[in-house]
Amino acid sequence: MSAGSVAVVVTEEIGVPSWNLYELSIPCTAFGKPQPDLAEPWYELRLCGTGERGAPDGPAGPDGPAGAAGPALRTPYGLDDLAGADTVIVPSVPDPCAEEGRPLPPALIAALRRAHSAGARMVSLCTGAFALAAAGLLDGRRATAHWMHTAQLAARYPKVRVDHSVLYVDDGDVLTSAGLTAGLDLCLHLVRRDLGAHVANQLARRMVVPAHRPGGQAQFVDLSVPATDDQGLAPVLAWARARLDRPLTVEDLAERAALSPRTFCRRLQAATGTTPLQWLLDQRLARAQSLLETTDLPVEKIGELSGLGTANNLRHHFLKRVGVSPSDYRRAFPRTVPETPEASVTPLAG
């Protein structure tokens, strides 16, 4: 279990447009603050500028260095430091590069290629995919970006298999995400990969965000829930999470919500982007992951407590979703002590 170093690319010299600050802040929030009670050591975060290393802050006002409409950042790290990082993240590129096809700095493209050749895990958030694509790192791979830019990405880089509908794509050593909150989903996914489900879940709770939204969830989720119930579906889903060890059907959930099964399915699809049965399977697998990390219970018992039934059924779904067997997962993430009871309420995706 290792966190490693994370290098975040800051483009447009050292200036950052104010509307790109959100994507930049996501990896800083996820990886930059030590969490010694969750994992020690935590990630080592570096902000790597594409301009002159250690350049001073630009003048006050809307026009900072290189005409950037936003604040300037001072960092001791430059592009040469990307190659020494375990993970390299490009949170965004300047709008003219994504929207108008303006070339990215050749030094940045070369640095991304060197980092990948050195074994770094390459990650993009939102329009950062244009940088990875320009470096040739997405050729022949499935990738995504914010849906407003995926058509441009596909047209400009035809070798990339662009998927405009998903939140993020994990292709092993290269990962891409859609914009805004999907970038946070991907960062939590990286923590889950590196440090396990329990650590990722606890970090998500501290950030007050959903613990896990699968990458295949659609970008086009309608987050509006009819106002007939001020609390929406959250109480019903919390009720279901507390009973994952029992048989649950769509009819059970619909009855609890005082809705017809058809209406319940439609509302859950609108709120979470998935079907009731898929939502239940996701919750059961998340429970199994947590139990594997935090208890010494045998696989057979974990299958029962997670509602997946037999050990063989647990192995089948776990291998299909996580990519390894429950036993291998347990060896990769040794037992940790849970901070809070597992029946905590996770907010609806959004």
Coordinates of C-alpha atoms in Angstrom, one line a residue:
M1 CA 0.0 0.0 0.0
S2 CA 1.7 3.2 -1.2
A3 CA 0.6 6.7 -1.9
G4 CA 3.7 8.1 -3.7
S5 CA 4.2 11.5 -5.3
V6 CA 1.7 13.5 -7.3
A7 CA 2.9 16.2 -9.8
V8 CA 0.2 18.6 -10.9
V9 CA 0.8 20.6 -14.1
V10 CA 0.0 24.4 -13.9
T11 CA -0.3 25.7 -17.4
E12 CA -0.3 29.2 -18.9
E13 CA 3.1 30.0 -17.5
I14 CA 2.5 30.3 -13.8
G15 CA -0.8 32.1 -14.2
V16 CA -4.1 30.2 -13.7
P17 CA -7.4 31.6 -15.2
S18 CA -9.9 31.9 -12.4
W19 CA -12.4 29.6 -14.1
N20 CA -9.8 26.8 -14.1
L21 CA -9.1 27.1 -10.4
Y22 CA -11.7 24.4 -9.5
E23 CA -9.9 21.7 -11.5
L24 CA -6.6 22.7 -10.0
S25 CA -7.9 22.7 -6.5
I26 CA -9.3 19.1 -6.8
P27 CA -5.9 17.3 -6.7
C28 CA -4.6 19.8 -4.2
T29 CA -7.5 18.9 -1.9
A30 CA -7.4 15.2 -2.4
F31 CA -3.6 14.7 -2.3
G32 CA -2.1 17.8 -0.7
K33 CA -3.4 17.7 2.8
P34 CA -1.7 15.0 5.0
Q35 CA -4.1 12.4 6.5
P36 CA -1.9 10.6 9.0
D37 CA -4.8 8.8 10.7
L38 CA -5.8 7.3 7.3
A39 CA -2.4 6.6 5.8
E40 CA 1.2 7.4 6.7
P41 CA 3.0 8.7 4.7
W42 CA 0.3 10.5 2.6
Y43 CA 0.9 11.7 -0.9
E44 CA 3.7 14.1 -1.7
L45 CA 2.1 16.9 -3.8
R46 CA 4.1 19.1 -6.2
L47 CA 2.7 22.0 -8.4
C48 CA 4.8 22.1 -11.5
G49 CA 4.7 25.2 -13.6
T50 CA 5.2 25.4 -17.3
G51 CA 6.9 28.8 -17.1
E52 CA 10.0 30.0 -15.4
R53 CA 10.6 28.1 -12.2
G54 CA 10.0 30.2 -9.1
A55 CA 8.7 33.1 -11.1
P56 CA 7.3 35.9 -8.9
D57 CA 3.7 36.7 -8.6
G58 CA 2.3 38.8 -11.4
P59 CA 0.7 42.2 -10.9
A60 CA -2.5 42.6 -9.1
G61 CA -5.7 42.7 -11.1
P62 CA -7.3 40.5 -13.7
D63 CA -4.2 40.4 -16.0
G64 CA -1.5 38.4 -14.3
P65 CA 1.6 36.8 -16.0
A66 CA 1.2 35.9 -19.7
G67 CA -2.1 37.7 -19.7
A68 CA -3.8 35.1 -17.5
A69 CA -7.1 36.2 -16.1
G70 CA -6.5 35.0 -12.6
P71 CA -4.0 34.7 -9.8
A72 CA -0.4 33.7 -10.2
L73 CA 1.2 30.8 -8.4
R74 CA 4.8 30.6 -7.2
T75 CA 6.3 27.1 -7.2
P76 CA 9.8 25.7 -6.9
Y77 CA 8.9 22.9 -9.3
G78 CA 9.0 22.9 -13.1
L79 CA 8.4 20.5 -16.0
D80 CA 11.6 18.6 -15.3
D81 CA 10.1 17.5 -12.0
L82 CA 7.3 15.6 -13.8
A83 CA 9.5 12.7 -14.7
G84 CA 10.3 11.9 -11.0
A85 CA 6.6 11.7 -9.9
D86 CA 4.6 8.5 -9.5
T87 CA 1.5 10.2 -10.8
V88 CA 1.2 13.2 -13.1
I89 CA -2.1 15.1 -13.3
V90 CA -3.0 17.7 -16.0
P91 CA -6.1 19.4 -14.5
S92 CA -6.8 21.6 -17.6
V93 CA -5.3 23.4 -20.5
P94 CA -5.9 27.0 -21.6
D95 CA -9.2 27.5 -23.3
P96 CA -7.7 28.6 -26.6
C97 CA -5.8 25.3 -26.7
A98 CA -9.0 23.2 -26.2
E99 CA -11.4 25.3 -28.2
E100 CA -9.3 26.9 -30.9
G101 CA -6.6 24.3 -31.4
R102 CA -3.8 26.6 -30.3
P103 CA -0.7 24.4 -29.7
L104 CA 0.4 23.6 -26.2
P105 CA 4.0 24.5 -25.2
P106 CA 6.4 21.9 -26.8
A107 CA 8.3 21.7 -23.5
L108 CA 5.1 20.5 -21.8
I109 CA 4.4 17.8 -24.5
A110 CA 8.0 16.6 -24.2
A111 CA 7.8 16.6 -20.4
L112 CA 4.6 14.5 -20.4
R113 CA 6.2 12.0 -22.7
R114 CA 9.3 11.7 -20.5
A115 CA 7.2 11.2 -17.4
H116 CA 5.2 8.4 -19.1
S117 CA 8.4 6.7 -20.3
A118 CA 9.7 6.9 -16.8
G119 CA 6.7 5.0 -15.5
A120 CA 4.5 7.7 -14.2
R121 CA 0.7 7.2 -14.0
M122 CA -0.7 9.9 -16.3
V123 CA -4.0 11.5 -15.4
S124 CA -6.1 14.3 -16.9
L125 CA -9.1 16.2 -15.6
C126 CA -11.5 17.9 -17.9
T127 CA -9.6 19.6 -20.8
G128 CA -6.3 18.2 -19.6
A129 CA -7.1 15.3 -21.9
F130 CA -6.0 17.6 -24.8
A131 CA -2.4 17.7 -23.4
L132 CA -2.2 13.9 -23.0
A133 CA -3.6 13.5 -26.5
A134 CA -1.1 16.0 -28.0
A135 CA 1.6 13.9 -26.4
G136 CA 0.3 10.8 -28.1
L137 CA -0.4 9.1 -24.8
L138 CA -4.1 8.5 -25.6
D139 CA -3.5 7.0 -29.1
G140 CA -5.5 3.7 -29.3
R141 CA -7.0 4.2 -25.9
R142 CA -10.5 5.0 -24.6
A143 CA -10.6 8.4 -23.0
T144 CA -13.0 11.1 -22.0
A145 CA -13.2 14.8 -21.2
H146 CA -16.0 17.3 -20.4
W147 CA -18.9 16.6 -22.8
M148 CA -18.7 20.1 -24.2
H149 CA -15.2 19.4 -25.5
T150 CA -15.3 15.7 -26.5
A151 CA -16.3 16.4 -30.1
Q152 CA -13.3 18.7 -30.5
L153 CA -11.1 16.1 -28.8
A154 CA -12.3 13.3 -31.2
A155 CA -12.0 15.5 -34.3
R156 CA -8.5 16.7 -33.5
Y157 CA -7.1 13.4 -32.3
P158 CA -8.8 10.6 -34.4
K159 CA -6.6 7.9 -32.9
V160 CA -8.2 8.4 -29.5
R161 CA -11.4 6.4 -28.8
V162 CA -13.3 9.3 -27.1
D163 CA -16.3 8.3 -24.9
H164 CA -18.4 11.4 -24.3
S165 CA -20.8 9.8 -21.9
V166 CA -18.8 8.6 -18.9
L167 CA -17.5 10.3 -15.7
Y168 CA -14.0 8.9 -16.1
V169 CA -11.9 6.2 -17.8
D170 CA -9.3 4.0 -16.1
D171 CA -7.0 2.5 -18.7
G172 CA -4.4 1.3 -16.2
D173 CA -1.5 3.7 -16.5
V174 CA -3.5 6.5 -18.2
L175 CA -6.7 7.9 -16.7
T176 CA -9.0 10.6 -17.9
S177 CA -12.1 12.3 -16.5
A178 CA -14.9 14.6 -17.5
G179 CA -15.1 18.1 -16.0
L180 CA -15.8 19.6 -12.6
T181 CA -17.0 17.0 -10.0
A182 CA -16.0 14.1 -12.3
G183 CA -12.4 15.1 -11.6
L184 CA -13.0 14.6 -7.9
D185 CA -14.5 11.2 -8.6
L186 CA -11.4 10.2 -10.5
C187 CA -9.1 11.5 -7.7
L188 CA -11.0 9.5 -5.1
H189 CA -10.8 6.5 -7.5
L190 CA -7.0 6.9 -7.5
V191 CA -7.0 6.9 -3.7
R192 CA -9.1 3.8 -3.7
R193 CA -6.7 2.1 -6.1
D194 CA -3.6 3.2 -4.0
L195 CA -4.8 2.9 -0.4
G196 CA -8.0 0.9 -0.5
A197 CA -11.7 1.5 -0.2
H198 CA -11.8 2.3 3.5
V199 CA -9.3 5.2 3.1
A200 CA -11.1 6.5 0.0
N201 CA -14.5 6.3 1.8
Q202 CA -13.2 8.2 4.8
L203 CA -11.6 10.8 2.7
A204 CA -14.8 11.3 0.8
R205 CA -16.8 11.7 4.0
R206 CA -14.3 14.4 5.1
M207 CA -14.8 16.2 1.8
V208 CA -18.6 15.7 2.1
V209 CA -19.0 14.0 -1.3
P210 CA -20.2 10.6 -2.4
A211 CA -17.8 7.9 -1.6
H212 CA -17.9 6.2 -5.0
R213 CA -19.4 7.0 -8.3
P214 CA -18.4 4.4 -10.9
G215 CA -16.6 5.8 -13.9
G216 CA -19.2 4.3 -16.3
Q217 CA -21.9 6.5 -14.8
A218 CA -23.3 9.0 -17.4
Q219 CA -22.2 12.6 -17.5
F220 CA -25.7 13.6 -18.4
V221 CA -27.4 12.8 -15.0
D222 CA -30.5 14.8 -14.3
L223 CA -30.0 15.8 -10.7
S224 CA -33.5 17.2 -10.3
V225 CA -35.7 15.1 -8.0
P226 CA -39.4 15.8 -7.8
A227 CA -40.2 18.0 -4.8
T228 CA -42.9 15.6 -3.4
D229 CA -40.3 14.6 -0.8
D230 CA -38.0 17.3 0.5
Q231 CA -35.3 14.7 1.3
G232 CA -35.6 12.9 -2.0
L233 CA -34.5 9.3 -2.1
A234 CA -31.7 9.6 0.4
P235 CA -33.6 8.1 3.4
V236 CA -34.7 5.1 1.3
L237 CA -31.1 4.5 0.1
A238 CA -29.8 4.8 3.6
W239 CA -32.4 2.3 4.7
A240 CA -31.2 -0.1 2.0
R241 CA -27.5 0.3 2.9
A242 CA -28.3 -0.7 6.5
R243 CA -29.9 -3.9 5.2
L244 CA -27.5 -5.1 2.5
D245 CA -27.2 -8.5 4.2
R246 CA -30.9 -9.1 3.5
P247 CA -32.6 -9.9 0.2
L248 CA -33.8 -6.6 -1.4
T249 CA -35.9 -6.1 -4.5
V250 CA -37.0 -3.1 -6.5
E251 CA -40.5 -3.6 -5.1
D252 CA -39.1 -3.4 -1.5
L253 CA -37.3 -0.1 -2.2
A254 CA -40.3 1.3 -4.1
E255 CA -42.7 0.4 -1.3
R256 CA -40.4 2.1 1.2
A257 CA -40.4 5.2 -0.9
A258 CA -44.2 5.1 -1.3
L259 CA -43.8 5.0 -5.0
S260 CA -44.7 2.5 -7.8
P261 CA -41.7 0.4 -8.9
R262 CA -41.7 2.2 -12.3
T263 CA -41.7 5.7 -10.7
F264 CA -39.0 4.6 -8.3
C265 CA -36.8 3.3 -11.1
R266 CA -37.2 6.5 -13.0
R267 CA -36.4 8.7 -10.0
L268 CA -33.3 6.7 -9.0
Q269 CA -32.0 6.7 -12.6
A270 CA -32.4 10.5 -12.6
A271 CA -30.7 10.9 -9.2
T272 CA -27.8 8.5 -9.6
G273 CA -27.5 7.6 -13.2
T274 CA -28.0 3.9 -12.6
T275 CA -30.7 1.3 -12.2
P276 CA -31.9 0.0 -8.8
L277 CA -30.3 -3.4 -9.3
Q278 CA -27.0 -2.0 -10.4
W279 CA -27.1 0.5 -7.5
L280 CA -27.6 -2.4 -5.1
L281 CA -24.7 -4.4 -6.6
D282 CA -22.4 -1.4 -6.3
Q283 CA -23.3 -1.0 -2.6
R284 CA -22.8 -4.7 -1.9
L285 CA -19.4 -4.7 -3.6
A286 CA -18.4 -1.6 -1.7
R287 CA -19.5 -3.3 1.6
A288 CA -17.5 -6.3 0.7
Q289 CA -14.4 -4.2 0.0
S290 CA -14.7 -2.5 3.3
L291 CA -15.1 -5.8 5.2
L292 CA -12.1 -7.3 3.5
E293 CA -10.0 -4.4 4.6
T294 CA -11.3 -3.9 8.1
T295 CA -12.1 -7.5 9.4
D296 CA -10.6 -11.0 9.4
L297 CA -13.9 -12.5 8.5
P298 CA -13.8 -15.4 6.0
V299 CA -14.9 -14.8 2.4
E300 CA -18.0 -16.9 2.9
K301 CA -19.2 -14.7 5.8
I302 CA -18.4 -11.5 3.9
G303 CA -20.5 -12.8 1.0
E304 CA -23.4 -13.2 3.5
L305 CA -23.0 -9.8 5.2
S306 CA -22.7 -7.9 1.9
G307 CA -25.8 -9.6 0.4
L308 CA -23.8 -11.3 -2.4
G309 CA -24.7 -14.8 -1.0
T310 CA -22.1 -17.5 -1.6
A311 CA -18.4 -17.1 -1.7
N312 CA -18.4 -18.1 -5.4
N313 CA -20.9 -15.4 -6.2
L314 CA -18.8 -12.8 -4.3
R315 CA -15.7 -13.9 -6.1
H316 CA -17.4 -13.7 -9.5
H317 CA -18.7 -10.1 -9.1
F318 CA -15.6 -8.9 -7.2
L319 CA -13.2 -10.2 -9.9
K320 CA -15.4 -8.7 -12.6
R321 CA -15.7 -5.3 -11.0
V322 CA -12.4 -4.9 -9.0
G323 CA -10.2 -6.9 -11.3
V324 CA -8.7 -9.2 -8.5
S325 CA -10.1 -11.9 -6.3
P326 CA -11.2 -11.1 -2.7
S327 CA -8.2 -12.9 -1.3
D328 CA -5.7 -11.0 -3.5
Y329 CA -7.5 -7.7 -2.6
R330 CA -7.2 -8.5 1.2
R331 CA -3.5 -9.2 0.8
A332 CA -3.0 -5.9 -1.1
F333 CA -4.9 -3.9 1.6
P334 CA -4.1 -5.2 5.0
R335 CA -6.5 -4.8 7.8
T336 CA -7.3 -1.3 9.0
V337 CA -9.5 -0.1 11.9
P338 CA -12.6 1.7 10.7
E339 CA -13.0 5.2 11.9
T340 CA -16.8 5.1 12.0
P341 CA -19.5 2.4 11.6
E342 CA -19.9 1.1 8.1
A343 CA -23.6 1.9 8.0
S344 CA -22.9 5.6 7.4
V345 CA -25.0 7.5 5.0
T346 CA -23.5 8.4 1.7
P347 CA -25.2 11.4 -0.1
L348 CA -26.7 11.0 -3.5
A349 CA -24.4 11.5 -6.4
G350 CA -24.3 15.1 -7.6

